[in-house]
mmCIF file of C-alpha atoms in Angstrom:
data_model
loop_
_atom_site.group_PDB
_atom_site.id
_atom_site.type_symbol
_atom_site.label_atom_id
_atom_site.label_comp_id
_atom_site.label_asym_id
_atom_site.label_seq_id
_atom_site.Cartn_x
_atom_site.Cartn_y
_atom_site.Cartn_z
ATOM 1 C CA MET A 9 0.000 0.000 0.000
ATOM 2 C CA ALA A 10 1.298 3.440 -0.991
ATOM 3 C CA THR A 11 1.501 6.091 1.712
ATOM 4 C CA GLU A 12 1.456 9.891 1.528
ATOM 5 C CA SER A 13 1.911 12.372 4.351
ATOM 6 C CA THR A 14 0.551 15.909 4.515
ATOM 7 C CA ARG A 15 -0.569 18.488 7.049
ATOM 8 C CA CYS A 16 -4.195 18.447 5.877
ATOM 9 C CA CYS A 17 -6.164 15.970 3.776
ATOM 10 C CA VAL A 18 -9.412 17.297 2.292
ATOM 11 C CA VAL A 19 -11.864 14.658 1.089
ATOM 12 C CA GLY A 20 -14.175 15.919 -1.640
ATOM 13 C CA GLY A 21 -13.415 18.189 -4.584
ATOM 14 C CA GLY A 22 -16.655 20.186 -4.523
ATOM 15 C CA PRO A 23 -16.891 23.918 -3.756
ATOM 16 C CA ALA A 24 -16.154 23.493 -0.033
ATOM 17 C CA GLY A 25 -13.261 21.087 -0.521
ATOM 18 C CA MET A 26 -11.611 22.998 -3.349
ATOM 19 C CA MET A 27 -11.910 26.334 -1.566
ATOM 20 C CA ALA A 28 -10.532 24.898 1.684
ATOM 21 C CA GLY A 29 -7.617 23.266 -0.120
ATOM 22 C CA LEU A 30 -6.838 26.409 -2.099
ATOM 23 C CA LEU A 31 -6.901 28.746 0.915
ATOM 24 C CA LEU A 32 -4.788 26.445 3.085
ATOM 25 C CA ALA A 33 -2.211 26.048 0.302
ATOM 26 C CA ARG A 34 -2.208 29.827 -0.130
ATOM 27 C CA GLN A 35 -1.058 30.021 3.499
ATOM 28 C CA GLY A 36 1.766 27.593 2.782
ATOM 29 C CA VAL A 37 0.068 24.581 4.402
ATOM 30 C CA GLU A 38 0.700 21.230 2.732
ATOM 31 C CA VAL A 39 -2.689 19.922 1.594
ATOM 32 C CA ILE A 40 -3.939 16.991 -0.461
ATOM 33 C CA VAL A 41 -7.469 17.048 -1.882
ATOM 34 C CA LEU A 42 -9.002 13.667 -2.744
ATOM 35 C CA GLU A 43 -11.649 13.758 -5.497
ATOM 36 C CA LYS A 44 -13.354 10.465 -6.310
ATOM 37 C CA HIS A 45 -14.104 11.365 -9.937
ATOM 38 C CA ALA A 46 -11.652 11.773 -12.788
ATOM 39 C CA ASP A 47 -13.077 15.216 -13.624
ATOM 40 C CA PHE A 48 -15.744 17.672 -12.505
ATOM 41 C CA LEU A 49 -18.156 17.039 -15.374
ATOM 42 C CA ARG A 50 -21.355 16.034 -13.637
ATOM 43 C CA ASP A 51 -24.847 17.197 -14.606
ATOM 44 C CA PHE A 52 -27.311 18.776 -12.228
ATOM 45 C CA ARG A 53 -24.913 20.255 -9.752
ATOM 46 C CA GLY A 54 -25.751 23.644 -8.309
ATOM 47 C CA ASP A 55 -24.783 26.421 -10.694
ATOM 48 C CA THR A 56 -25.295 29.458 -8.474
ATOM 49 C CA VAL A 57 -22.358 31.653 -7.503
ATOM 50 C CA HIS A 58 -23.696 34.095 -4.933
ATOM 51 C CA PRO A 59 -22.503 37.680 -4.401
ATOM 52 C CA SER A 60 -20.643 36.613 -1.250
ATOM 53 C CA THR A 61 -18.669 33.992 -3.195
ATOM 54 C CA LEU A 62 -17.960 36.450 -6.009
ATOM 55 C CA GLU A 63 -16.704 38.863 -3.344
ATOM 56 C CA LEU A 64 -14.289 36.210 -2.053
ATOM 57 C CA ILE A 65 -12.931 35.676 -5.556
ATOM 58 C CA SER A 66 -12.559 39.431 -5.850
ATOM 59 C CA GLU A 67 -10.644 39.512 -2.561
ATOM 60 C CA LEU A 68 -8.278 36.959 -4.061
ATOM 61 C CA GLY A 69 -7.728 39.259 -7.055
ATOM 62 C CA TRP A 70 -9.206 36.928 -9.675
ATOM 63 C CA ILE A 71 -12.662 38.350 -10.367
ATOM 64 C CA GLU A 72 -11.991 39.744 -13.856
ATOM 65 C CA GLU A 73 -10.566 36.422 -14.999
ATOM 66 C CA PHE A 74 -13.377 34.477 -13.324
ATOM 67 C CA LEU A 75 -16.099 36.524 -15.001
ATOM 68 C CA ARG A 76 -14.625 35.804 -18.418
ATOM 69 C CA LEU A 77 -15.986 32.273 -17.995
ATOM 70 C CA PRO A 78 -19.404 31.788 -19.652
ATOM 71 C CA HIS A 79 -22.173 32.769 -17.244
ATOM 72 C CA SER A 80 -25.453 34.610 -16.907
ATOM 73 C CA ARG A 81 -26.495 37.048 -14.189
ATOM 74 C CA MET A 82 -29.579 37.500 -12.043
ATOM 75 C CA THR A 83 -30.012 40.781 -10.164
ATOM 76 C CA ASP A 84 -33.268 39.823 -8.439
ATOM 77 C CA VAL A 85 -35.534 36.874 -7.728
ATOM 78 C CA THR A 86 -39.078 37.358 -8.987
ATOM 79 C CA VAL A 87 -41.855 34.897 -8.207
ATOM 80 C CA SER A 88 -45.263 34.662 -9.853
ATOM 81 C CA ILE A 89 -47.922 34.819 -7.124
ATOM 82 C CA GLY A 90 -51.508 34.497 -8.322
ATOM 83 C CA GLY A 91 -50.514 35.784 -11.734
ATOM 84 C CA ARG A 92 -48.676 38.777 -10.296
ATOM 85 C CA ALA A 93 -44.911 39.092 -10.353
ATOM 86 C CA VAL A 94 -43.490 39.770 -6.900
ATOM 87 C CA THR A 95 -39.799 40.564 -6.418
ATOM 88 C CA PHE A 96 -38.706 38.399 -3.529
ATOM 89 C CA ALA A 97 -35.034 39.370 -3.368
ATOM 90 C CA ASP A 98 -33.148 42.278 -4.909
ATOM 91 C CA PHE A 99 -29.329 42.167 -4.944
ATOM 92 C CA THR A 100 -28.661 45.501 -6.635
ATOM 93 C CA ARG A 101 -28.061 47.472 -3.423
ATOM 94 C CA LEU A 102 -25.481 45.087 -2.000
ATOM 95 C CA ARG A 103 -22.189 46.866 -1.380
ATOM 96 C CA VAL A 104 -20.062 44.301 -3.141
ATOM 97 C CA ARG A 105 -18.110 44.092 -6.377
ATOM 98 C CA CYS A 106 -20.769 41.917 -8.049
ATOM 99 C CA PRO A 107 -24.329 42.602 -6.810
ATOM 100 C CA TYR A 108 -25.935 39.648 -8.543
ATOM 101 C CA ILE A 109 -26.060 35.859 -8.637
ATOM 102 C CA ALA A 110 -23.948 34.391 -11.423
ATOM 103 C CA PHE A 111 -25.148 31.186 -13.061
ATOM 104 C CA MET A 112 -22.076 29.259 -14.125
ATOM 105 C CA PRO A 113 -21.639 25.493 -14.661
ATOM 106 C CA GLN A 114 -20.114 24.164 -11.486
ATOM 107 C CA TRP A 115 -17.486 22.221 -13.397
ATOM 108 C CA ASP A 116 -16.138 25.556 -14.700
ATOM 109 C CA VAL A 117 -16.036 26.958 -11.155
ATOM 110 C CA LEU A 118 -14.204 23.898 -9.828
ATOM 111 C CA ASP A 119 -11.765 23.814 -12.751
ATOM 112 C CA PHE A 120 -11.013 27.486 -12.088
ATOM 113 C CA LEU A 121 -10.364 26.913 -8.382
ATOM 114 C CA ALA A 122 -8.280 23.794 -9.076
ATOM 115 C CA GLY A 123 -6.176 25.696 -11.593
ATOM 116 C CA LYS A 124 -5.509 28.504 -9.140
ATOM 117 C CA ALA A 125 -4.743 26.090 -6.304
ATOM 118 C CA SER A 126 -2.276 24.124 -8.439
ATOM 119 C CA ALA A 127 -0.104 27.228 -8.667
ATOM 120 C CA TYR A 128 0.788 26.748 -4.986
ATOM 121 C CA PRO A 129 3.556 24.166 -4.468
ATOM 122 C CA SER A 130 1.972 22.862 -1.270
ATOM 123 C CA PHE A 131 -1.282 21.858 -3.039
ATOM 124 C CA ARG A 132 -2.024 18.469 -4.602
ATOM 125 C CA LEU A 133 -5.277 17.267 -6.153
ATOM 126 C CA LEU A 134 -5.589 13.498 -6.488
ATOM 127 C CA ARG A 135 -8.404 12.540 -8.860
ATOM 128 C CA SER A 136 -10.088 9.131 -9.069
ATOM 129 C CA ALA A 137 -9.343 8.745 -5.355
ATOM 130 C CA THR A 138 -12.255 7.458 -3.283
ATOM 131 C CA ALA A 139 -12.043 7.584 0.493
ATOM 132 C CA THR A 140 -12.801 4.140 1.940
ATOM 133 C CA GLY A 141 -11.752 4.414 5.567
ATOM 134 C CA LEU A 142 -10.290 6.458 8.366
ATOM 135 C CA ILE A 143 -6.895 5.852 9.927
ATOM 136 C CA LEU A 144 -7.313 5.929 13.693
ATOM 137 C CA GLU A 145 -4.553 6.129 16.283
ATOM 138 C CA GLU A 146 -5.421 6.225 19.983
ATOM 139 C CA GLY A 147 -8.942 7.440 19.218
ATOM 140 C CA ARG A 148 -7.782 10.243 16.931
ATOM 141 C CA VAL A 149 -8.261 10.449 13.161
ATOM 142 C CA SER A 150 -4.768 10.577 11.693
ATOM 143 C CA GLY A 151 -5.496 10.059 8.025
ATOM 144 C CA VAL A 152 -7.626 8.543 5.277
ATOM 145 C CA ARG A 153 -7.549 5.288 3.354
ATOM 146 C CA ALA A 154 -8.443 5.633 -0.315
ATOM 147 C CA ALA A 155 -8.889 3.513 -3.422
ATOM 148 C CA THR A 156 -7.132 5.064 -6.415
ATOM 149 C CA ALA A 157 -6.498 4.154 -10.030
ATOM 150 C CA ASP A 158 -3.003 3.075 -8.950
ATOM 151 C CA GLY A 159 -4.182 0.952 -6.045
ATOM 152 C CA PRO A 160 -4.860 1.515 -2.329
ATOM 153 C CA LEU A 161 -3.425 4.633 -0.719
ATOM 154 C CA ASP A 162 -2.991 5.797 2.871
ATOM 155 C CA VAL A 163 -2.884 9.569 3.343
ATOM 156 C CA ARG A 164 -1.629 10.469 6.804
ATOM 157 C CA ALA A 165 -2.518 13.965 7.965
ATOM 158 C CA ASP A 166 -2.615 16.159 11.062
ATOM 159 C CA LEU A 167 -6.132 17.199 10.048
ATOM 160 C CA VAL A 168 -8.759 15.571 7.844
ATOM 161 C CA ILE A 169 -11.521 17.794 6.437
ATOM 162 C CA ALA A 170 -14.633 15.925 5.296
ATOM 163 C CA ALA A 171 -16.157 17.870 2.421
ATOM 164 C CA ASP A 172 -17.639 14.819 0.720
ATOM 165 C CA GLY A 173 -21.234 15.947 0.519
ATOM 166 C CA ARG A 174 -24.638 15.100 1.942
ATOM 167 C CA HIS A 175 -23.953 11.369 1.727
ATOM 168 C CA SER A 176 -20.595 11.754 3.428
ATOM 169 C CA THR A 177 -18.635 8.537 3.804
ATOM 170 C CA LEU A 178 -16.281 10.064 6.363
ATOM 171 C CA ARG A 179 -19.117 11.389 8.485
ATOM 172 C CA ASP A 180 -20.562 7.881 8.734
ATOM 173 C CA LEU A 181 -17.180 6.278 9.381
ATOM 174 C CA ALA A 182 -16.552 8.770 12.180
ATOM 175 C CA GLY A 183 -19.840 7.881 13.851
ATOM 176 C CA LEU A 184 -21.218 11.398 13.511
ATOM 177 C CA GLU A 185 -25.014 11.231 13.187
ATOM 178 C CA ALA A 186 -27.003 14.064 11.633
ATOM 179 C CA LYS A 187 -30.290 15.409 12.946
ATOM 180 C CA ALA A 188 -32.755 15.582 10.041
ATOM 181 C CA SER A 189 -35.531 18.083 9.335
ATOM 182 C CA SER A 190 -38.546 17.471 7.137
ATOM 183 C CA PRO A 191 -37.669 18.733 3.628
ATOM 184 C CA PRO A 192 -40.289 20.827 1.801
ATOM 185 C CA MET A 193 -39.772 19.221 -1.619
ATOM 186 C CA ASP A 194 -37.966 16.895 -3.971
ATOM 187 C CA VAL A 195 -36.624 18.075 -7.327
ATOM 188 C CA LEU A 196 -36.733 16.551 -10.820
ATOM 189 C CA TRP A 197 -33.937 17.805 -13.079
ATOM 190 C CA PHE A 198 -34.079 17.598 -16.876
ATOM 191 C CA ARG A 199 -33.078 19.644 -19.886
ATOM 192 C CA LEU A 200 -34.663 20.893 -23.110
ATOM 193 C CA PRO A 201 -33.090 22.733 -26.063
ATOM 194 C CA ARG A 202 -32.899 26.504 -25.897
ATOM 195 C CA ARG A 203 -33.590 28.690 -28.922
ATOM 196 C CA ASP A 204 -32.674 32.275 -29.679
ATOM 197 C CA GLY A 205 -35.389 34.548 -28.407
ATOM 198 C CA ASP A 206 -36.541 32.144 -25.676
ATOM 199 C CA ARG A 207 -37.784 33.909 -22.570
ATOM 200 C CA LEU A 208 -38.607 31.872 -19.497
ATOM 201 C CA PRO A 209 -39.278 33.134 -15.966
ATOM 202 C CA PHE A 210 -36.708 31.884 -13.511
ATOM 203 C CA PHE A 211 -39.391 30.727 -11.081
ATOM 204 C CA GLN A 212 -42.945 29.821 -12.138
ATOM 205 C CA ARG A 213 -45.717 28.468 -9.914
ATOM 206 C CA GLY A 214 -48.830 26.520 -10.916
ATOM 207 C CA LYS A 215 -49.337 22.745 -11.059
ATOM 208 C CA GLY A 216 -45.990 22.375 -9.356
ATOM 209 C CA VAL A 217 -43.065 24.780 -9.473
ATOM 210 C CA LEU A 218 -40.620 25.083 -12.375
ATOM 211 C CA VAL A 219 -37.195 26.706 -12.165
ATOM 212 C CA ALA A 220 -35.434 27.468 -15.461
ATOM 213 C CA ILE A 221 -31.673 28.032 -15.760
ATOM 214 C CA ASP A 222 -30.296 29.327 -19.053
ATOM 215 C CA ARG A 223 -27.310 27.155 -20.023
ATOM 216 C CA GLY A 224 -26.838 28.769 -23.447
ATOM 217 C CA GLU A 225 -27.612 25.833 -25.731
ATOM 218 C CA TYR A 226 -30.250 24.344 -23.462
ATOM 219 C CA TRP A 227 -32.517 25.038 -20.504
ATOM 220 C CA GLN A 228 -31.705 23.209 -17.315
ATOM 221 C CA LEU A 229 -35.069 22.768 -15.649
ATOM 222 C CA ALA A 230 -35.997 21.860 -12.103
ATOM 223 C CA TYR A 231 -39.551 20.703 -11.387
ATOM 224 C CA THR A 232 -40.322 20.597 -7.676
ATOM 225 C CA ILE A 233 -42.649 17.967 -6.243
ATOM 226 C CA PRO A 234 -43.803 16.909 -2.782
ATOM 227 C CA PRO A 235 -41.294 14.635 -1.017
ATOM 228 C CA GLY A 236 -41.610 11.057 -2.282
ATOM 229 C CA ALA A 237 -44.081 11.907 -5.086
ATOM 230 C CA PHE A 238 -41.911 10.790 -8.028
ATOM 231 C CA ALA A 239 -43.421 7.302 -8.107
ATOM 232 C CA GLN A 240 -46.911 8.817 -8.355
ATOM 233 C CA LEU A 241 -45.856 11.002 -11.291
ATOM 234 C CA LYS A 242 -44.306 8.031 -13.048
ATOM 235 C CA LYS A 243 -47.529 6.083 -12.637
ATOM 236 C CA ALA A 244 -49.473 8.930 -14.277
ATOM 237 C CA GLY A 245 -47.143 8.686 -17.279
ATOM 238 C CA LEU A 246 -44.820 10.846 -19.350
ATOM 239 C CA THR A 247 -47.673 12.492 -21.258
ATOM 240 C CA ALA A 248 -49.099 13.899 -18.036
ATOM 241 C CA PHE A 249 -45.654 15.042 -16.954
ATOM 242 C CA ARG A 250 -45.052 16.817 -20.265
ATOM 243 C CA GLU A 251 -48.422 18.558 -19.881
ATOM 244 C CA ARG A 252 -47.336 19.839 -16.471
ATOM 245 C CA VAL A 253 -44.160 21.274 -17.976
ATOM 246 C CA GLU A 254 -46.078 22.871 -20.847
ATOM 247 C CA GLY A 255 -48.557 24.409 -18.423
ATOM 248 C CA LEU A 256 -45.783 26.110 -16.483
ATOM 249 C CA ALA A 257 -43.649 27.018 -19.526
ATOM 250 C CA PRO A 258 -45.865 27.382 -22.648
ATOM 251 C CA ALA A 259 -42.816 28.557 -24.617
ATOM 252 C CA LEU A 260 -41.481 24.984 -24.395
ATOM 253 C CA ARG A 261 -44.656 23.376 -25.735
ATOM 254 C CA ASP A 262 -42.975 22.467 -29.035
ATOM 255 C CA ARG A 263 -40.064 20.792 -27.205
ATOM 256 C CA ALA A 264 -41.636 19.069 -24.220
ATOM 257 C CA GLY A 265 -42.253 16.046 -26.446
ATOM 258 C CA LEU A 266 -38.503 15.450 -26.460
ATOM 259 C CA ILE A 267 -38.913 14.053 -22.941
ATOM 260 C CA ASP A 268 -39.689 10.508 -24.102
ATOM 261 C CA ASP A 269 -38.043 8.429 -21.392
ATOM 262 C CA TRP A 270 -37.971 8.707 -17.600
ATOM 263 C CA ASP A 271 -34.196 8.186 -17.805
ATOM 264 C CA GLN A 272 -34.016 11.817 -18.996
ATOM 265 C CA VAL A 273 -35.506 12.951 -15.673
ATOM 266 C CA HIS A 274 -33.160 12.845 -12.679
ATOM 267 C CA GLN A 275 -34.546 12.862 -9.167
ATOM 268 C CA LEU A 276 -32.855 14.762 -6.358
ATOM 269 C CA SER A 277 -34.246 13.604 -3.049
ATOM 270 C CA VAL A 278 -33.888 16.704 -0.945
ATOM 271 C CA ARG A 279 -32.258 16.202 2.407
ATOM 272 C CA VAL A 280 -32.073 18.795 5.169
ATOM 273 C CA ASP A 281 -29.985 17.801 8.161
ATOM 274 C CA ARG A 282 -27.317 19.069 10.523
ATOM 275 C CA LEU A 283 -24.679 17.466 12.678
ATOM 276 C CA PRO A 284 -24.972 18.373 16.375
ATOM 277 C CA ARG A 285 -21.179 18.027 16.455
ATOM 278 C CA TRP A 286 -19.156 18.717 13.304
ATOM 279 C CA HIS A 287 -15.911 17.201 14.503
ATOM 280 C CA ARG A 288 -14.050 14.553 16.409
ATOM 281 C CA PRO A 289 -10.310 14.538 17.189
ATOM 282 C CA GLY A 290 -8.442 14.993 13.910
ATOM 283 C CA LEU A 291 -11.567 15.359 11.732
ATOM 284 C CA LEU A 292 -13.761 18.333 10.771
ATOM 285 C CA CYS A 293 -16.901 18.174 8.598
ATOM 286 C CA ILE A 294 -17.867 21.195 6.491
ATOM 287 C CA GLY A 295 -20.427 21.986 3.812
ATOM 288 C CA ASP A 296 -23.087 19.390 3.079
ATOM 289 C CA ALA A 297 -21.166 16.818 5.129
ATOM 290 C CA ALA A 298 -21.989 18.943 8.177
ATOM 291 C CA HIS A 299 -25.351 20.358 7.099
ATOM 292 C CA ALA A 300 -27.256 19.259 4.004
ATOM 293 C CA MET A 301 -29.408 22.089 2.657
ATOM 294 C CA SER A 302 -32.531 22.335 0.534
ATOM 295 C CA PRO A 303 -31.948 23.703 -3.000
ATOM 296 C CA ALA A 304 -34.156 26.697 -2.111
ATOM 297 C CA GLY A 305 -32.246 29.857 -2.967
ATOM 298 C CA GLY A 306 -29.202 27.854 -4.059
ATOM 299 C CA VAL A 307 -27.628 28.835 -0.745
ATOM 300 C CA GLY A 308 -26.097 25.449 0.059
ATOM 301 C CA ILE A 309 -23.050 26.177 -2.090
ATOM 302 C CA ASN A 310 -22.732 29.615 -0.544
ATOM 303 C CA LEU A 311 -22.731 28.184 2.993
ATOM 304 C CA ALA A 312 -20.272 25.446 2.028
ATOM 305 C CA VAL A 313 -17.797 27.987 0.662
ATOM 306 C CA GLN A 314 -18.222 30.153 3.768
ATOM 307 C CA ASP A 315 -17.453 27.106 5.937
ATOM 308 C CA ALA A 316 -14.261 26.547 3.953
ATOM 309 C CA VAL A 317 -13.143 30.138 4.412
ATOM 310 C CA ALA A 318 -13.801 30.034 8.155
ATOM 311 C CA ALA A 319 -11.912 26.734 8.484
ATOM 312 C CA ALA A 320 -8.916 28.089 6.572
ATOM 313 C CA ASN A 321 -8.888 31.340 8.553
ATOM 314 C CA LEU A 322 -9.074 29.607 11.940
ATOM 315 C CA LEU A 323 -7.049 26.433 11.331
ATOM 316 C CA GLY A 324 -4.532 27.573 8.717
ATOM 317 C CA PRO A 325 -2.337 29.467 11.209
ATOM 318 C CA VAL A 326 -2.231 26.423 13.518
ATOM 319 C CA LEU A 327 -1.208 24.098 10.695
ATOM 320 C CA ARG A 328 1.256 26.601 9.237
ATOM 321 C CA GLN A 329 3.082 26.778 12.574
ATOM 322 C CA ALA A 330 3.489 22.994 12.661
ATOM 323 C CA GLY A 331 0.758 22.620 15.226
ATOM 324 C CA VAL A 332 -2.030 20.055 15.316
ATOM 325 C CA PRO A 333 -5.563 21.469 15.638
ATOM 326 C CA ASP A 334 -7.124 20.286 18.877
ATOM 327 C CA ALA A 335 -10.782 19.869 19.831
ATOM 328 C CA ALA A 336 -11.085 23.527 20.823
ATOM 329 C CA ASP A 337 -9.731 24.655 17.440
ATOM 330 C CA LEU A 338 -12.255 22.507 15.562
ATOM 331 C CA ALA A 339 -15.090 23.611 17.838
ATOM 332 C CA ARG A 340 -14.323 27.249 16.992
ATOM 333 C CA VAL A 341 -15.088 26.572 13.324
ATOM 334 C CA GLN A 342 -18.458 25.047 14.186
ATOM 335 C CA ALA A 343 -19.248 27.842 16.639
ATOM 336 C CA ARG A 344 -18.533 30.474 14.000
ATOM 337 C CA ARG A 345 -20.677 28.853 11.300
ATOM 338 C CA GLU A 346 -23.469 27.066 13.162
ATOM 339 C CA ARG A 347 -25.809 30.005 13.703
ATOM 340 C CA ALA A 348 -25.802 30.832 9.982
ATOM 341 C CA VAL A 349 -26.677 27.226 9.192
ATOM 342 C CA ARG A 350 -29.484 27.044 11.757
ATOM 343 C CA VAL A 351 -31.121 30.281 10.605
ATOM 344 C CA THR A 352 -30.868 29.350 6.915
ATOM 345 C CA GLN A 353 -32.277 25.864 7.400
ATOM 346 C CA ALA A 354 -35.167 27.216 9.463
ATOM 347 C CA PHE A 355 -35.932 29.667 6.678
ATOM 348 C CA GLN A 356 -35.825 26.938 4.013
ATOM 349 C CA VAL A 357 -37.923 24.402 5.903
ATOM 350 C CA ARG A 358 -40.464 26.603 7.690
ATOM 351 C CA ILE A 359 -40.828 29.986 6.016
ATOM 352 C CA LEU A 360 -40.690 28.729 2.405
ATOM 353 C CA ARG A 361 -42.751 25.580 2.940
ATOM 354 C CA ASP A 362 -45.926 27.106 1.448
ATOM 355 C CA LEU A 363 -44.023 28.042 -1.701
ATOM 356 C CA TYR A 364 -43.972 24.422 -2.846
ATOM 357 C CA PRO A 365 -46.741 21.937 -3.759
ATOM 358 C CA LYS A 366 -48.463 19.983 -0.995
ATOM 359 C CA GLY A 367 -49.536 17.209 -3.385
ATOM 360 C CA THR A 368 -49.235 16.298 -7.052
ATOM 361 C CA ALA A 369 -52.665 17.885 -7.758
ATOM 362 C CA ASP A 370 -51.889 21.080 -5.840
ATOM 363 C CA ASP A 371 -51.956 24.327 -7.820
ATOM 364 C CA THR A 372 -49.335 26.429 -6.045
ATOM 365 C CA ALA A 373 -50.640 29.589 -7.700
ATOM 366 C CA GLY A 374 -53.724 29.216 -5.513
ATOM 367 C CA HIS A 375 -51.988 29.591 -2.159
ATOM 368 C CA VAL A 376 -49.772 32.503 -1.264
ATOM 369 C CA PRO A 377 -47.041 31.923 1.324
ATOM 370 C CA PRO A 378 -47.538 34.329 4.258
ATOM 371 C CA ILE A 379 -44.090 35.819 3.739
ATOM 372 C CA PHE A 380 -45.120 37.088 0.306
ATOM 373 C CA THR A 381 -48.040 39.010 1.784
ATOM 374 C CA ALA A 382 -45.469 41.038 3.700
ATOM 375 C CA PHE A 383 -43.351 41.519 0.558
ATOM 376 C CA LYS A 384 -46.314 42.852 -1.402
ATOM 377 C CA ALA A 385 -47.171 45.258 1.415
ATOM 378 C CA LEU A 386 -43.574 46.351 2.079
ATOM 379 C CA PRO A 387 -41.506 46.198 -1.142
ATOM 380 C CA PRO A 388 -38.280 47.443 0.566
ATOM 381 C CA LEU A 389 -38.091 44.046 2.282
ATOM 382 C CA ARG A 390 -36.785 42.694 -1.017
ATOM 383 C CA HIS A 391 -33.442 44.371 -0.329
ATOM 384 C CA LEU A 392 -33.141 42.714 3.085
ATOM 385 C CA MET A 393 -33.957 39.360 1.495
ATOM 386 C CA GLY A 394 -31.377 40.082 -1.186
ATOM 387 C CA ARG A 395 -28.774 40.446 1.531
ATOM 388 C CA PHE A 396 -29.946 37.299 3.322
ATOM 389 C CA ILE A 397 -29.804 35.153 0.174
ATOM 390 C CA GLY A 398 -26.867 36.848 -1.504
ATOM 391 C CA MET A 399 -24.523 37.283 1.446
ATOM 392 C CA GLY A 400 -25.802 34.920 4.127
ATOM 393 C CA VAL A 401 -26.165 35.418 7.852
ATOM 394 C CA ARG A 402 -22.439 35.710 8.520
ATOM 395 C CA PRO A 403 -20.392 36.299 5.366
ATOM 396 C CA GLU A 404 -16.733 35.399 5.700
ATOM 397 C CA HIS A 405 -13.735 37.244 4.353
ATOM 398 C CA ILE A 406 -10.347 35.891 3.407
ATOM 399 C CA GLU A 407 -7.583 36.750 5.854
ATOM 400 C CA GLN A 408 -4.160 37.539 4.510
ATOM 401 C CA PRO A 409 -1.557 34.818 5.171
#
């Protein structure tokens, strides 16, 4: 078995893992990031880059280069309520370099971060490396066992960061059990061709809810359903499903027929949970591994990146000075980020619950979530919501090494 040694081993090459690895390497900390796939090309990942994340990239001095990547921009979130457009969140008054949400394929974001990280000599990204176990010594996590294309590998590290997503292998291996909340929805992802002149609302309510993301050559579409309702939709048949899509997006009526197999429709079973304790000796969970979020607002990526920044700011100096983060160091990361997670999850699960269908026959246009009554009465609230969604409860900033 091959063996590597490093100061920090990050498991998971998503937004949290790549940002943590990059920022630690920027401080001169030796770091290895394990990514189980050979590349970042996966469909139906979150494509939102929030103003707070764009601000971090600006703080690093890379924003002009980053924005040369293909993307679209959204300056506000408008929802159709009973046939009337209501602006739910407005980002234009945010005092940041980029007061908007950028929609950019996540593989481009991750390739960008990986390219920047690789410029630091203390950074290594190992692809096709799947974490299979933890190395334990006297009750402390001291590394990770992985299966790679070249055979089994042991990576010994003073700190292991689990950034391996909502189905985290390391979280389970460490015996850390998440407390789950009842999710407000599941999501069906699919795509249809986009044509010049197409205009689709970002968020449309009716017999279900449809979110449309402009990917240039095609529309990436998300149809929200009640939790566990996919089997019921399948039983009703593809024709009925296509009619639902056409009802919400009449502009796609001539293309909905291209959905001719359920294999084209990908289910995301929404999971909302949170670890009571994000760490054990030698191991810290961040991002979805610590707190799986609903897709509502696309804020899960934002929170994951903020976790990574906080971890690098608080733990980087310890690792850089040849120290080993202790339980108090790891607890400080959780303490800094936990309130933001709790508030955001409560908002997703409780406040926005009425935004989504209660059953497959529910017409969401017929019931107005109470929060939107306030937004119609007090339009300035849209700017506060823009800050909440765009920046988060506690936005982080990158500290200079």
